[in-house]
XYZ file of C-alpha atoms in Angstrom:
451
model
C 22.991 42.495 214.942
C 21.348 44.225 211.991
C 23.466 44.269 208.856
C 21.936 47.610 207.881
C 22.902 49.224 211.159
C 23.965 52.720 211.805
C 27.498 52.621 213.192
C 30.937 51.924 211.719
C 32.341 48.648 210.557
C 30.384 45.590 209.536
C 27.642 43.430 211.033
C 29.781 40.297 210.682
C 33.083 39.039 209.262
C 31.096 37.685 206.285
C 29.805 41.184 205.549
C 33.331 42.603 205.836
C 34.544 40.169 203.164
C 31.887 41.550 200.781
C 33.003 45.174 201.327
C 34.283 47.220 198.363
C 37.944 46.874 197.451
C 40.347 49.151 199.316
C 41.540 52.172 197.318
C 43.733 53.858 199.917
C 46.143 52.496 202.464
C 47.800 54.364 205.343
C 51.238 53.316 206.497
C 53.487 54.888 209.063
C 56.889 55.983 207.796
C 59.739 56.814 210.138
C 62.911 58.854 210.139
C 63.619 58.019 213.780
C 66.897 56.097 213.864
C 67.833 56.900 210.271
C 70.055 59.902 210.964
C 67.664 62.154 209.017
C 66.360 64.884 211.330
C 62.800 64.954 210.072
C 59.492 64.010 211.708
C 57.954 60.591 211.247
C 54.842 60.742 209.084
C 51.686 58.968 207.964
C 51.908 58.091 204.267
C 48.783 57.676 202.156
C 49.372 55.085 199.428
C 47.112 54.848 196.371
C 46.142 51.180 195.986
C 43.430 51.675 193.336
C 44.678 49.969 190.143
C 42.394 52.225 188.060
C 44.107 55.347 189.411
C 46.913 57.236 187.608
C 48.820 57.438 190.923
C 48.487 53.699 191.688
C 51.340 52.299 193.811
C 52.502 55.781 194.831
C 52.603 57.806 198.053
C 50.078 60.586 197.400
C 50.181 62.392 200.765
C 52.452 62.699 203.788
C 51.202 63.922 207.168
C 54.215 64.885 209.289
C 54.066 64.623 213.051
C 54.713 67.821 215.065
C 58.003 66.621 216.575
C 61.082 64.570 215.747
C 61.889 61.140 217.193
C 58.431 59.673 217.900
C 59.134 56.261 216.340
C 55.632 55.680 215.076
C 55.057 51.934 215.139
C 51.559 50.445 215.443
C 48.276 52.281 215.155
C 44.559 51.698 215.500
C 41.105 53.117 214.966
C 38.858 55.008 217.363
C 35.972 52.775 216.271
C 35.569 49.352 214.685
C 32.851 46.770 214.121
C 32.372 46.544 217.893
C 30.511 49.875 217.548
C 28.393 48.696 214.618
C 25.108 49.318 216.470
C 26.111 52.795 217.694
C 24.954 55.505 215.300
C 26.889 58.158 217.214
C 30.234 56.565 216.296
C 32.235 56.685 213.073
C 35.609 55.265 212.096
C 37.041 58.729 211.670
C 40.226 58.843 213.730
C 43.442 56.859 213.474
C 45.560 56.817 216.636
C 49.325 56.875 216.001
C 51.420 56.249 219.115
C 55.081 57.202 219.267
C 56.874 54.348 221.037
C 59.802 56.583 222.044
C 58.025 59.903 222.615
C 54.912 58.341 224.219
C 52.862 60.913 222.326
C 49.508 59.768 220.916
C 48.662 61.475 217.624
C 44.956 61.502 216.795
C 44.582 61.805 213.019
C 41.357 62.721 211.208
C 41.141 60.482 208.135
C 37.481 61.138 207.316
C 37.368 64.817 206.360
C 39.691 64.097 203.427
C 40.702 60.419 203.304
C 43.431 61.117 200.727
C 44.972 63.850 202.887
C 44.558 63.054 206.602
C 45.055 65.885 209.086
C 46.170 66.038 212.697
C 43.225 66.408 215.082
C 44.884 66.287 218.495
C 48.055 65.194 220.312
C 47.979 63.597 223.751
C 51.352 64.492 225.201
C 53.509 61.634 226.439
C 54.379 63.542 229.599
C 50.683 63.789 230.485
C 50.322 60.003 230.075
C 53.357 59.411 232.292
C 52.000 61.772 234.945
C 48.407 60.506 234.951
C 48.890 56.787 234.280
C 52.586 55.998 234.920
C 52.954 54.455 231.451
C 55.412 54.595 228.542
C 56.074 52.717 225.323
C 52.602 52.637 223.698
C 51.958 49.729 221.364
C 48.614 48.123 220.424
C 45.463 50.230 219.995
C 42.039 48.582 220.131
C 38.598 50.126 219.984
C 36.433 48.999 222.902
C 32.862 49.730 221.934
C 32.952 53.526 221.940
C 36.159 53.803 223.969
C 39.812 52.900 223.397
C 42.456 50.840 225.179
C 46.157 50.962 224.358
C 48.811 48.592 225.644
C 51.953 50.230 227.051
C 55.162 48.233 227.449
C 56.635 50.106 230.386
C 56.012 52.406 233.323
C 57.007 56.063 233.200
C 60.655 55.062 233.773
C 60.656 52.493 230.943
C 60.542 49.399 233.144
C 58.163 46.452 232.675
C 55.392 45.406 232.866
C 53.566 48.585 231.835
C 49.791 48.371 231.541
C 46.797 49.632 229.600
C 45.698 53.205 228.997
C 41.965 53.890 228.840
C 40.719 56.778 226.662
C 37.136 57.937 226.247
C 35.713 58.643 222.799
C 36.781 62.304 223.010
C 40.379 61.088 223.607
C 40.491 62.182 227.234
C 42.604 60.057 229.568
C 40.296 58.040 231.831
C 43.243 56.352 233.544
C 44.510 52.801 233.617
C 42.141 50.277 232.054
C 43.235 47.221 234.047
C 42.352 46.682 237.687
C 45.410 44.484 238.193
C 48.442 43.276 236.220
C 48.663 40.209 238.479
C 52.017 38.491 238.090
C 52.511 39.617 234.488
C 56.164 40.442 233.782
C 55.961 42.115 230.352
C 53.455 43.664 227.982
C 53.025 43.764 224.223
C 49.999 42.838 222.110
C 46.415 41.959 223.081
C 43.127 40.843 221.543
C 39.769 40.327 223.190
C 36.806 38.026 222.459
C 33.832 39.501 224.370
C 31.445 36.559 223.957
C 33.871 34.468 225.982
C 34.750 37.266 228.434
C 38.432 36.833 227.571
C 41.391 38.962 226.589
C 44.757 37.434 225.706
C 47.974 39.434 226.059
C 51.553 38.663 225.085
C 55.073 39.748 226.055
C 58.032 41.526 224.473
C 60.321 43.292 226.939
C 60.697 46.510 228.896
C 61.290 49.588 226.716
C 64.663 50.037 228.435
C 65.619 46.555 227.194
C 64.494 46.508 223.545
C 64.959 50.145 222.571
C 68.786 50.183 222.421
C 68.818 47.055 220.215
C 68.702 43.285 220.567
C 71.149 41.425 222.840
C 70.726 37.636 222.759
C 72.235 37.344 226.244
C 69.294 39.300 227.643
C 66.973 36.510 226.503
C 68.975 34.104 228.667
C 68.777 36.608 231.531
C 64.950 36.446 231.263
C 64.648 40.047 230.104
C 62.353 38.963 227.249
C 58.929 37.389 227.572
C 57.846 33.772 227.100
C 54.298 33.739 228.511
C 50.717 34.234 227.328
C 48.127 35.717 229.674
C 44.385 35.094 229.770
C 42.250 37.809 231.339
C 38.773 38.035 232.801
C 37.720 40.799 230.440
C 34.880 42.175 232.556
C 36.913 42.171 235.771
C 39.930 43.574 233.875
C 42.426 41.288 235.521
C 44.558 38.310 234.441
C 43.321 34.921 235.637
C 45.682 32.416 233.995
C 49.130 32.455 232.412
C 50.812 29.876 230.204
C 54.587 29.519 230.352
C 55.628 28.621 226.802
C 59.298 27.947 227.543
C 61.668 27.468 224.594
C 58.677 27.095 222.259
C 57.538 30.620 223.044
C 60.509 32.957 223.156
C 59.244 36.492 222.493
C 55.540 35.693 222.023
C 54.550 38.791 220.095
C 51.390 39.090 218.031
C 48.150 37.495 219.237
C 45.027 37.042 217.121
C 41.701 35.375 217.816
C 39.523 34.012 215.044
C 37.298 36.781 213.665
C 34.248 34.608 214.361
C 33.144 36.040 217.743
C 31.833 32.638 218.857
C 35.225 30.943 218.419
C 37.749 30.436 221.228
C 40.611 29.604 218.850
C 43.533 32.008 218.758
C 47.145 32.153 217.654
C 50.416 33.733 218.716
C 53.659 34.125 216.791
C 56.718 33.507 218.972
C 59.335 35.624 217.231
C 62.642 34.189 218.395
C 61.488 30.572 218.582
C 59.825 31.166 215.190
C 56.824 29.086 216.197
C 53.075 29.534 216.064
C 51.251 28.777 219.312
C 47.556 27.842 219.077
C 45.160 28.156 222.007
C 41.514 27.160 222.458
C 38.972 26.295 225.114
C 38.371 22.553 225.495
C 35.143 20.660 226.260
C 35.779 21.063 229.981
C 35.877 24.863 229.545
C 39.651 24.965 230.172
C 42.139 26.899 228.068
C 44.720 24.741 226.281
C 47.716 25.544 224.103
C 49.983 23.744 221.656
C 52.742 24.492 219.163
C 51.390 24.006 215.629
C 54.071 25.523 213.359
C 57.835 25.335 213.869
C 60.039 27.167 211.366
C 63.498 25.611 211.354
C 66.566 27.780 211.864
C 68.855 28.142 208.828
C 72.642 28.009 208.616
C 74.263 31.299 207.602
C 77.992 31.742 206.889
C 78.239 34.986 208.884
C 76.241 33.840 211.899
C 77.784 32.001 214.860
C 74.445 30.296 215.575
C 71.769 28.980 213.184
C 69.672 31.882 211.927
C 66.133 32.072 213.378
C 63.305 33.235 211.144
C 62.136 35.926 213.615
C 58.373 35.689 213.212
C 57.403 39.153 214.334
C 53.842 39.252 213.000
C 50.882 37.010 212.209
C 47.479 37.679 210.682
C 44.247 35.693 210.261
C 42.158 36.134 207.113
C 38.663 37.503 207.689
C 37.090 34.100 206.889
C 39.404 32.421 209.470
C 40.724 30.057 206.781
C 44.323 31.267 206.478
C 47.085 32.306 208.847
C 49.847 34.490 207.415
C 53.267 34.837 209.046
C 56.598 36.479 208.316
C 60.178 35.365 208.804
C 61.945 38.717 208.988
C 65.504 37.388 208.919
C 64.896 34.472 206.537
C 63.009 36.784 204.185
C 59.822 34.808 203.488
C 56.099 35.290 203.912
C 53.996 32.161 204.429
C 50.346 31.244 204.100
C 48.883 28.320 206.079
C 45.430 26.795 205.737
C 44.111 26.619 209.317
C 40.679 25.161 208.537
C 41.755 22.577 211.113
C 43.552 24.844 213.604
C 45.353 21.877 215.181
C 46.862 20.836 211.837
C 47.888 23.799 209.659
C 48.956 23.145 206.059
C 51.534 25.316 204.252
C 49.791 26.539 201.085
C 51.944 29.488 199.981
C 55.410 31.009 200.376
C 57.229 33.934 198.757
C 60.600 35.549 199.460
C 61.400 39.277 199.623
C 64.673 40.516 201.089
C 65.992 38.708 204.152
C 69.467 37.448 205.006
C 69.350 34.171 203.036
C 69.773 35.937 199.695
C 66.781 34.239 198.026
C 65.104 37.429 196.764
C 67.370 40.449 197.171
C 65.412 42.382 194.499
C 61.656 42.692 194.037
C 60.162 44.448 190.997
C 63.485 46.176 190.334
C 63.990 47.455 193.893
C 66.712 46.144 196.188
C 65.028 45.107 199.434
C 66.771 46.130 202.646
C 65.212 44.292 205.555
C 62.762 41.449 205.249
C 58.989 41.003 205.325
C 57.810 42.554 208.572
C 54.343 44.038 209.002
C 51.513 43.114 206.652
C 47.866 43.888 206.095
C 45.418 41.671 204.207
C 42.521 42.966 202.140
C 39.112 42.155 203.583
C 38.414 39.722 200.741
C 41.715 37.941 201.402
C 43.203 38.533 197.937
C 45.887 41.171 198.510
C 48.583 41.212 201.162
C 50.555 44.454 201.579
C 53.943 43.825 203.203
C 56.488 46.290 204.632
C 60.084 45.708 205.723
C 61.051 47.664 208.863
C 60.782 46.129 212.361
C 62.106 48.728 214.827
C 64.745 51.376 214.116
C 67.561 50.059 216.323
C 66.869 46.438 215.329
C 66.776 47.432 211.642
C 70.153 49.137 211.969
C 71.597 46.111 213.737
C 70.440 43.342 211.378
C 70.078 45.283 208.124
C 72.516 48.240 208.260
C 72.003 48.918 204.536
C 68.418 50.015 205.288
C 69.833 53.435 206.235
C 70.662 54.140 202.595
C 68.010 52.042 200.884
C 64.996 52.729 203.077
C 61.963 50.477 203.349
C 59.680 49.061 200.675
C 56.045 48.034 200.417
C 55.289 44.955 198.327
C 51.905 43.513 197.348
C 51.387 39.755 197.295
C 48.448 38.276 195.393
C 46.761 35.552 197.459
C 44.380 32.828 196.306
C 41.717 32.423 199.026
C 39.949 29.568 197.219
C 42.859 27.181 196.617
C 45.704 28.729 198.606
C 48.860 30.160 197.104
C 50.800 33.434 196.974
C 52.758 35.348 194.360
C 54.308 38.820 194.273
C 52.309 41.303 192.201
C 54.648 42.644 189.507
C 52.757 45.898 189.015
C 53.028 47.188 192.583
C 55.998 48.443 194.600
C 56.413 51.488 196.838
C 60.064 52.397 197.358
C 60.411 54.455 200.547
C 64.084 54.853 199.701
C 63.003 57.536 197.224
C 60.991 59.743 199.580
C 61.415 63.544 199.243
C 63.320 63.963 202.541
C 65.480 60.889 202.036
C 65.079 57.161 202.705
C 62.402 56.393 205.288
C 61.076 53.097 206.657
C 57.529 51.812 206.603
C 55.920 49.651 209.268
C 52.219 49.016 209.994
C 49.403 49.673 207.494
C 45.656 50.298 207.818
C 42.707 50.837 205.461
C 40.122 53.629 205.940
C 37.252 51.120 206.148
C 38.703 48.641 208.612
C 40.964 45.654 208.257
C 41.851 42.164 209.420
C 43.844 43.371 212.427
C 41.455 45.829 214.049
C 37.856 44.685 213.756
C 36.321 42.810 216.696
C 32.686 41.679 216.977
C 30.766 41.818 220.249
């Protein structure tokens, strides 16, 4: 692929690492579940240290309705379209998990002040594709696939919505869900004709809040699924058992030739590693196990709740969060079978190790995070999901969410909180809001895939 090509993204992960430093960051901010009757919105954060508005929200794009619960988002185009001059990374797709609406946002006309381009109504998606609970958005060459966690009635397993590049509904992407019980995240590696998907729960199960008994009643996932990407159907599933309770985020190496990938099992607080062996068979193993911690107010030892993972663009480091413990961790995965802990910082959490960061009291714990392309800056937010926030961190209603920046050392390993950066969403104009996933205008470590 020609590095000087015509389409969006980068010719290779190595080229992405050399890209200019990010100056803007988009994060979703929600009022859903806070008691404040205002729309969720897309916040533009100034992350240019040379700017007079550095570390501030400089624009807020409100959604048309109330109660969307914006959650994850993704681009219309990524490095998989790098050889397509007709494509540009212009639109950010913001699904509402509760409303099922897909908000298509134009970030290119004025990157500092994005504008709403189109809304695909959730009722249309239910009628045409029998899907609800949109989650992960991935660009697929010039088209888009979005994982949905439920059918139109909110029951599992859901499926995948296929959109064309004009954001028209093509229909369901998959030809079969096989024996898959639940949906959640997915990542594909085209050179190996594989997609891997993970499991959370049916929208009707997780939306009201978390009930530990429902894990025992098998209402939460514990399997990983390997798909024939071209045939669009699952071909093999791995039952992870107690090592893989709530296997949420899945990430392949960025190197498109690699078969190595990773999954964070939230409730087990483990990292699962998979790869293809010399006999061309998929294998898996547990490589990181975060121990539960005793807590005076908890009847059982407190799990970390590893709700997100991320791989640096050079495939050297894996980052993970422990939402309830309150720490972010960095592991060197140069040998993916034997990760080494190289960095750890605390922010919020229930263990009381860092209740305040840069003068702001942290309600919640480290949750979603986005790494700069060069691997030096990690932006971390604190809200997981509105009903779960209210359950585990009730004070977040008054305090709102925060965004913290962690300085990372990609040469030697190591992490420390940047003392000059903090965005306090507790001080937003309409009252305390909560921030979740973040994206950069030029692409990031959680959206770009190479063909």
